[in-house]
Amino acid sequence: VSNMVAKLAKTCALRISPDKLNFILSDKLAGGGASLWCELQQEDFFSEFQMEGVSADNNEIYLELTSENLARALKTAQNARALKVKLTNRHFPCLTVSVELISVSSSSRIVTHDIPIKVIPRRLWRDFREPCIPDSDVSIYLPVLKTMRSVVEKMKNISNHLVIEANLNGELNLKIETELVCVTTHFRDLGNPPLASENASQDRSPDQMAEVQIDIRKLLQLLAGQQVNPTRALCNIVHNRIVHFDLLHEDVSLQYFIPALS
C-alpha cells in the first residue's frame, strides 16, 4: 500500500482513527491536481493497535509525511518477525518504524527508522475529509490494468492529454488527438455496474458517450502504482468535469480523482 501511495503522491496526509487508517492527497482540483483517498481497516493489518486522539469527540490524528520515506522504511520489513509503528518525539515529531529481523544465527535484531512528520493542526482537518463522490454520467468496469497501462504508456509519447470516454454499453475508449495524428484504443464488453446503469439510463441513451480530457501523466501514475490487478476496478465519468477511479484490493480501497483539463 505504501509503495502504491508513494507512486501517486510525493507527500500525503495519514489519518489515524481507532478503526481505520487513511492515506490522503488533496491537491486542489481546480488547479488540475489529482486527489486520493486510500482506506485500510486497522484490524486487517495490525494484531495490536492503540491510539489516542485529540479528545473523546475528536479521536483522530492527522500527520503529513513524505510517502517515499514510509515506503522505504517498510521495504526492510518484508521478511520481518514483527513490525511496530509508533508516534514519537525525537526533538521533532516522528513516525518510528521498528522492524524485528531474524539473522542467520536465529538471533533477532531491531532496525529502527525515524520518519520526520508534521502534525496537522485541528483547524486544517476539514481539508482532509473524505471526498464527495459526484453523480457520474457513466460508470464502467475497467479492463485489465496492466493492458491499459501499456496502452497509455505508448500514448504518452505522442501527447500530454488524453480523452477517456465510455457509455452504458460497456464500451471504453482512450483517445489522443494532435495536429498530426489521432489515435484511439477501444475496449468492448467491459460491463457497467447494475445500479449505475439503472440510475443513468432514465435520461441517457446506452450508446451516448460521456467523456473527459485529462492529464495523461496523472492516469499513468495511478496505473503504474498498481502492483496487482484489483478485485474490482471502476471508472466513473462526470462529463467534461472529472473522472473518478474506484479500486478495491482485498482489504484496501483506493479512490483517485482526476479533474478535467480546462
mmCIF file of C-alpha atoms in Angstrom:
data_model
loop_
_atom_site.group_PDB
_atom_site.id
_atom_site.type_symbol
_atom_site.label_atom_id
_atom_site.label_comp_id
_atom_site.label_asym_id
_atom_site.label_seq_id
_atom_site.Cartn_x
_atom_site.Cartn_y
_atom_site.Cartn_z
ATOM 1 C CA VAL A 1 0.000 0.000 0.000
ATOM 2 C CA SER A 2 2.783 2.446 0.913
ATOM 3 C CA ASN A 3 4.509 1.706 -2.423
ATOM 4 C CA MET A 4 1.288 2.410 -4.297
ATOM 5 C CA VAL A 5 0.751 5.695 -2.418
ATOM 6 C CA ALA A 6 4.391 6.761 -2.988
ATOM 7 C CA LYS A 7 3.876 6.466 -6.753
ATOM 8 C CA LEU A 8 0.787 8.697 -6.554
ATOM 9 C CA ALA A 9 1.836 11.379 -4.071
ATOM 10 C CA LYS A 10 5.170 12.854 -3.061
ATOM 11 C CA THR A 11 3.754 13.946 0.289
ATOM 12 C CA CYS A 12 0.500 12.753 1.775
ATOM 13 C CA ALA A 13 -1.556 13.007 4.912
ATOM 14 C CA LEU A 14 -2.030 9.982 7.146
ATOM 15 C CA ARG A 15 -5.244 9.954 9.149
ATOM 16 C CA ILE A 16 -5.281 7.596 12.134
ATOM 17 C CA SER A 17 -8.559 6.736 13.862
ATOM 18 C CA PRO A 18 -9.499 3.823 16.153
ATOM 19 C CA ASP A 19 -10.763 1.612 13.314
ATOM 20 C CA LYS A 20 -9.172 2.954 10.113
ATOM 21 C CA LEU A 21 -6.028 4.354 8.527
ATOM 22 C CA ASN A 22 -6.335 6.683 5.555
ATOM 23 C CA PHE A 23 -3.716 7.965 3.143
ATOM 24 C CA ILE A 24 -4.951 11.251 1.711
ATOM 25 C CA LEU A 25 -3.790 13.533 -1.081
ATOM 26 C CA SER A 26 -5.964 16.574 -1.615
ATOM 27 C CA ASP A 27 -4.392 18.727 -4.317
ATOM 28 C CA LYS A 28 -6.767 21.485 -5.255
ATOM 29 C CA LEU A 29 -8.849 20.025 -8.075
ATOM 30 C CA ALA A 30 -9.348 23.467 -9.620
ATOM 31 C CA GLY A 31 -5.599 23.673 -10.182
ATOM 32 C CA GLY A 32 -5.588 20.405 -12.115
ATOM 33 C CA GLY A 33 -4.266 18.338 -9.231
ATOM 34 C CA ALA A 34 -5.445 14.806 -8.600
ATOM 35 C CA SER A 35 -6.755 13.729 -5.221
ATOM 36 C CA LEU A 36 -6.506 10.407 -3.422
ATOM 37 C CA TRP A 37 -8.384 8.647 -0.646
ATOM 38 C CA CYS A 38 -6.980 5.265 0.387
ATOM 39 C CA GLU A 39 -8.607 3.372 3.247
ATOM 40 C CA LEU A 40 -7.355 0.446 5.355
ATOM 41 C CA GLN A 41 -9.260 -1.239 8.170
ATOM 42 C CA GLN A 42 -6.742 -1.388 11.003
ATOM 43 C CA GLU A 43 -7.934 -4.818 12.216
ATOM 44 C CA ASP A 44 -6.917 -6.340 8.844
ATOM 45 C CA PHE A 45 -3.310 -5.191 9.299
ATOM 46 C CA PHE A 46 -2.450 -4.996 12.999
ATOM 47 C CA SER A 47 -2.559 -7.564 15.801
ATOM 48 C CA GLU A 48 -2.309 -4.751 18.384
ATOM 49 C CA PHE A 49 -3.498 -1.187 17.901
ATOM 50 C CA GLN A 50 -3.512 1.651 20.432
ATOM 51 C CA MET A 51 -4.149 5.291 19.665
ATOM 52 C CA GLU A 52 -5.386 8.349 21.488
ATOM 53 C CA GLY A 53 -6.667 11.346 19.543
ATOM 54 C CA VAL A 54 -7.135 14.975 20.495
ATOM 55 C CA SER A 55 -10.240 14.276 22.583
ATOM 56 C CA ALA A 56 -13.029 11.721 23.007
ATOM 57 C CA ASP A 57 -15.124 13.633 20.443
ATOM 58 C CA ASN A 58 -12.244 14.077 18.003
ATOM 59 C CA ASN A 59 -10.449 10.767 18.412
ATOM 60 C CA GLU A 60 -8.218 11.182 15.352
ATOM 61 C CA ILE A 61 -4.615 12.075 14.478
ATOM 62 C CA TYR A 62 -3.594 13.738 11.207
ATOM 63 C CA LEU A 63 0.043 13.672 10.054
ATOM 64 C CA GLU A 64 1.838 14.861 6.950
ATOM 65 C CA LEU A 65 4.762 12.795 5.682
ATOM 66 C CA THR A 66 6.907 12.058 2.644
ATOM 67 C CA SER A 67 5.379 8.939 1.094
ATOM 68 C CA GLU A 68 8.681 7.588 -0.223
ATOM 69 C CA ASN A 69 10.221 7.644 3.270
ATOM 70 C CA LEU A 70 7.470 5.401 4.626
ATOM 71 C CA ALA A 71 7.639 3.032 1.651
ATOM 72 C CA ARG A 72 11.439 2.755 2.019
ATOM 73 C CA ALA A 73 11.202 2.019 5.760
ATOM 74 C CA LEU A 74 8.547 -0.668 5.264
ATOM 75 C CA LYS A 75 10.544 -2.304 2.464
ATOM 76 C CA THR A 76 13.055 -3.516 5.079
ATOM 77 C CA ALA A 77 10.196 -5.337 6.845
ATOM 78 C CA GLN A 78 9.368 -7.825 4.080
ATOM 79 C CA ASN A 79 10.852 -10.821 5.939
ATOM 80 C CA ALA A 80 10.462 -9.432 9.435
ATOM 81 C CA ARG A 81 9.317 -11.316 12.513
ATOM 82 C CA ALA A 82 7.476 -8.245 13.786
ATOM 83 C CA LEU A 83 6.852 -4.633 12.838
ATOM 84 C CA LYS A 84 5.853 -1.794 15.125
ATOM 85 C CA VAL A 85 4.835 1.703 14.055
ATOM 86 C CA LYS A 86 4.611 4.399 16.714
ATOM 87 C CA LEU A 87 4.400 8.145 17.030
ATOM 88 C CA THR A 88 7.478 9.529 18.818
ATOM 89 C CA ASN A 89 9.208 12.822 19.560
ATOM 90 C CA ARG A 90 12.943 12.843 18.719
ATOM 91 C CA HIS A 91 13.455 16.600 19.169
ATOM 92 C CA PHE A 92 10.820 16.753 16.410
ATOM 93 C CA PRO A 93 7.731 14.594 15.687
ATOM 94 C CA CYS A 94 8.485 11.259 14.025
ATOM 95 C CA LEU A 95 6.726 8.169 12.864
ATOM 96 C CA THR A 96 9.095 5.492 14.155
ATOM 97 C CA VAL A 97 9.099 2.149 12.353
ATOM 98 C CA SER A 98 10.767 -0.661 14.337
ATOM 99 C CA VAL A 99 11.470 -3.829 12.398
ATOM 100 C CA GLU A 100 12.475 -7.056 14.156
ATOM 101 C CA LEU A 101 14.586 -9.112 11.756
ATOM 102 C CA ILE A 102 15.853 -12.648 12.216
ATOM 103 C CA SER A 103 19.544 -13.128 11.415
ATOM 104 C CA VAL A 104 21.243 -16.300 10.147
ATOM 105 C CA SER A 105 22.121 -17.335 13.712
ATOM 106 C CA SER A 106 18.399 -17.109 14.651
ATOM 107 C CA SER A 107 19.050 -14.188 16.977
ATOM 108 C CA SER A 108 16.917 -11.169 16.275
ATOM 109 C CA ARG A 109 17.998 -7.608 15.619
ATOM 110 C CA ILE A 110 15.935 -4.439 15.584
ATOM 111 C CA VAL A 111 16.179 -1.924 12.749
ATOM 112 C CA THR A 112 14.612 1.459 13.512
ATOM 113 C CA HIS A 113 13.575 4.157 11.044
ATOM 114 C CA ASP A 114 12.582 7.629 12.266
ATOM 115 C CA ILE A 115 10.438 9.311 9.627
ATOM 116 C CA PRO A 116 10.042 13.079 10.157
ATOM 117 C CA ILE A 117 6.392 14.180 10.087
ATOM 118 C CA LYS A 118 4.293 17.283 10.583
ATOM 119 C CA VAL A 119 1.327 17.056 12.916
ATOM 120 C CA ILE A 120 -1.615 18.688 11.122
ATOM 121 C CA PRO A 121 -3.478 21.077 13.462
ATOM 122 C CA ARG A 122 -7.157 20.534 14.058
ATOM 123 C CA ARG A 123 -8.213 23.730 12.283
ATOM 124 C CA LEU A 124 -6.969 22.197 8.992
ATOM 125 C CA TRP A 125 -8.639 18.789 9.371
ATOM 126 C CA ARG A 126 -11.584 19.784 7.197
ATOM 127 C CA ASP A 127 -9.207 19.952 4.199
ATOM 128 C CA PHE A 128 -8.642 16.205 4.573
ATOM 129 C CA ARG A 129 -12.209 14.919 4.818
ATOM 130 C CA GLU A 130 -13.387 12.073 2.622
ATOM 131 C CA PRO A 131 -14.118 13.500 -0.832
ATOM 132 C CA CYS A 132 -17.718 13.765 -2.008
ATOM 133 C CA ILE A 133 -18.298 11.461 -4.951
ATOM 134 C CA PRO A 134 -20.175 13.328 -7.679
ATOM 135 C CA ASP A 135 -23.068 11.670 -9.528
ATOM 136 C CA SER A 136 -21.471 10.166 -12.618
ATOM 137 C CA ASP A 137 -22.905 10.223 -16.134
ATOM 138 C CA VAL A 138 -21.342 6.825 -16.892
ATOM 139 C CA SER A 139 -19.895 4.175 -14.618
ATOM 140 C CA ILE A 140 -17.951 1.305 -16.198
ATOM 141 C CA TYR A 141 -15.687 -1.568 -15.144
ATOM 142 C CA LEU A 142 -12.062 -1.101 -16.204
ATOM 143 C CA PRO A 143 -10.122 -3.545 -18.411
ATOM 144 C CA VAL A 144 -7.063 -5.384 -17.029
ATOM 145 C CA LEU A 145 -4.944 -2.537 -15.675
ATOM 146 C CA LYS A 146 -1.678 -3.971 -16.992
ATOM 147 C CA THR A 147 -3.068 -3.849 -20.540
ATOM 148 C CA MET A 148 -4.423 -0.355 -20.014
ATOM 149 C CA ARG A 149 -1.073 0.790 -18.649
ATOM 150 C CA SER A 150 0.916 -0.416 -21.681
ATOM 151 C CA VAL A 151 -1.527 1.406 -23.998
ATOM 152 C CA VAL A 152 -1.330 4.666 -22.015
ATOM 153 C CA GLU A 153 2.493 4.470 -21.821
ATOM 154 C CA LYS A 154 2.676 4.399 -25.632
ATOM 155 C CA MET A 155 0.151 7.243 -25.948
ATOM 156 C CA LYS A 156 2.175 9.412 -23.539
ATOM 157 C CA ASN A 157 4.945 9.586 -26.141
ATOM 158 C CA ILE A 158 2.563 11.381 -28.518
ATOM 159 C CA SER A 159 0.582 13.738 -26.263
ATOM 160 C CA ASN A 160 0.277 15.029 -22.699
ATOM 161 C CA HIS A 161 -3.521 14.983 -22.896
ATOM 162 C CA LEU A 162 -5.866 12.015 -23.067
ATOM 163 C CA VAL A 163 -9.614 11.813 -23.605
ATOM 164 C CA ILE A 164 -11.259 8.974 -21.729
ATOM 165 C CA GLU A 165 -14.827 8.224 -22.821
ATOM 166 C CA ALA A 166 -17.325 5.496 -22.019
ATOM 167 C CA ASN A 167 -21.002 4.588 -22.401
ATOM 168 C CA LEU A 168 -23.581 2.299 -20.819
ATOM 169 C CA ASN A 169 -22.956 -0.425 -23.422
ATOM 170 C CA GLY A 170 -19.703 -1.424 -21.724
ATOM 171 C CA GLU A 171 -17.518 0.469 -24.215
ATOM 172 C CA LEU A 172 -14.466 2.477 -23.138
ATOM 173 C CA ASN A 173 -12.232 4.496 -25.476
ATOM 174 C CA LEU A 174 -8.872 6.140 -24.825
ATOM 175 C CA LYS A 175 -8.172 8.884 -27.377
ATOM 176 C CA ILE A 176 -5.395 11.315 -28.156
ATOM 177 C CA GLU A 177 -5.572 13.963 -30.843
ATOM 178 C CA THR A 178 -2.776 16.199 -32.066
ATOM 179 C CA GLU A 179 -2.396 18.280 -35.218
ATOM 180 C CA LEU A 180 -0.611 15.368 -36.864
ATOM 181 C CA VAL A 181 -2.304 12.247 -35.557
ATOM 182 C CA CYS A 182 -5.425 10.880 -33.914
ATOM 183 C CA VAL A 183 -5.132 7.588 -32.000
ATOM 184 C CA THR A 184 -7.995 5.717 -30.318
ATOM 185 C CA THR A 185 -7.893 2.462 -28.367
ATOM 186 C CA HIS A 186 -11.272 0.721 -27.983
ATOM 187 C CA PHE A 187 -12.249 -1.631 -25.166
ATOM 188 C CA ARG A 188 -15.503 -3.581 -25.586
ATOM 189 C CA ASP A 189 -17.853 -5.630 -23.368
ATOM 190 C CA LEU A 190 -16.438 -4.326 -20.085
ATOM 191 C CA GLY A 191 -19.826 -4.158 -18.389
ATOM 192 C CA ASN A 192 -21.459 -1.453 -16.299
ATOM 193 C CA PRO A 193 -22.385 -1.711 -12.609
ATOM 194 C CA PRO A 194 -26.132 -2.538 -12.491
ATOM 195 C CA LEU A 195 -27.170 0.301 -10.176
ATOM 196 C CA ALA A 196 -25.263 2.942 -12.154
ATOM 197 C CA SER A 197 -26.887 1.782 -15.395
ATOM 198 C CA GLU A 198 -30.386 1.942 -13.902
ATOM 199 C CA ASN A 199 -29.870 5.426 -12.454
ATOM 200 C CA ALA A 200 -28.400 6.906 -15.598
ATOM 201 C CA SER A 201 -30.436 5.065 -18.241
ATOM 202 C CA GLN A 202 -33.623 7.000 -17.487
ATOM 203 C CA ASP A 203 -32.346 10.057 -19.371
ATOM 204 C CA ARG A 204 -29.356 8.668 -21.252
ATOM 205 C CA SER A 205 -29.039 6.539 -24.367
ATOM 206 C CA PRO A 206 -26.802 3.468 -23.780
ATOM 207 C CA ASP A 207 -24.665 4.441 -26.815
ATOM 208 C CA GLN A 208 -24.135 8.038 -25.699
ATOM 209 C CA MET A 209 -20.533 8.675 -24.638
ATOM 210 C CA ALA A 210 -19.524 10.651 -21.554
ATOM 211 C CA GLU A 211 -16.002 11.990 -21.884
ATOM 212 C CA VAL A 212 -13.361 13.924 -20.005
ATOM 213 C CA GLN A 213 -9.953 15.228 -21.122
ATOM 214 C CA ILE A 214 -7.257 14.688 -18.500
ATOM 215 C CA ASP A 215 -3.506 14.957 -17.941
ATOM 216 C CA ILE A 216 -2.172 11.624 -19.210
ATOM 217 C CA ARG A 217 0.625 11.610 -16.579
ATOM 218 C CA LYS A 218 -1.904 11.571 -13.740
ATOM 219 C CA LEU A 219 -3.544 8.449 -15.185
ATOM 220 C CA LEU A 220 -0.187 6.770 -15.752
ATOM 221 C CA GLN A 221 0.786 7.423 -12.114
ATOM 222 C CA LEU A 222 -2.319 5.533 -10.993
ATOM 223 C CA LEU A 223 -1.745 2.608 -13.365
ATOM 224 C CA ALA A 224 1.987 2.385 -12.541
ATOM 225 C CA GLY A 225 1.212 2.184 -8.827
ATOM 226 C CA GLN A 226 -0.906 -0.966 -9.168
ATOM 227 C CA GLN A 227 1.313 -3.941 -8.331
ATOM 228 C CA VAL A 228 -1.513 -6.484 -8.688
ATOM 229 C CA ASN A 229 -4.822 -6.338 -10.514
ATOM 230 C CA PRO A 230 -7.531 -5.195 -8.073
ATOM 231 C CA THR A 231 -10.519 -7.391 -7.248
ATOM 232 C CA ARG A 232 -12.772 -4.595 -8.549
ATOM 233 C CA ALA A 233 -11.873 -1.576 -10.683
ATOM 234 C CA LEU A 234 -14.456 1.037 -11.617
ATOM 235 C CA CYS A 235 -14.253 4.227 -13.642
ATOM 236 C CA ASN A 236 -16.903 6.905 -13.070
ATOM 237 C CA ILE A 237 -17.067 9.787 -15.537
ATOM 238 C CA VAL A 238 -18.739 13.140 -14.925
ATOM 239 C CA HIS A 239 -18.918 14.603 -18.441
ATOM 240 C CA ASN A 240 -16.242 17.276 -19.020
ATOM 241 C CA ARG A 241 -15.673 17.639 -15.267
ATOM 242 C CA ILE A 242 -13.911 14.771 -13.534
ATOM 243 C CA VAL A 243 -13.011 11.083 -13.725
ATOM 244 C CA HIS A 244 -13.165 9.033 -10.527
ATOM 245 C CA PHE A 245 -11.389 5.677 -10.220
ATOM 246 C CA ASP A 246 -12.601 3.322 -7.508
ATOM 247 C CA LEU A 247 -10.266 0.355 -6.950
ATOM 248 C CA LEU A 248 -10.769 -2.379 -4.402
ATOM 249 C CA HIS A 249 -7.912 -4.685 -3.443
ATOM 250 C CA GLU A 250 -8.738 -7.432 -0.936
ATOM 251 C CA ASP A 251 -8.608 -5.232 2.154
ATOM 252 C CA VAL A 252 -7.687 -1.813 0.761
ATOM 253 C CA SER A 253 -9.947 0.617 -1.063
ATOM 254 C CA LEU A 254 -8.466 3.355 -3.229
ATOM 255 C CA GLN A 255 -10.296 6.309 -4.728
ATOM 256 C CA TYR A 256 -8.483 8.569 -7.166
ATOM 257 C CA PHE A 257 -9.922 11.704 -8.754
ATOM 258 C CA ILE A 258 -8.515 13.390 -11.863
ATOM 259 C CA PRO A 259 -10.166 16.680 -12.865
ATOM 260 C CA ALA A 260 -10.820 17.676 -16.472
ATOM 261 C CA LEU A 261 -8.323 19.969 -18.128
ATOM 262 C CA SER A 262 -9.891 23.354 -18.684
#
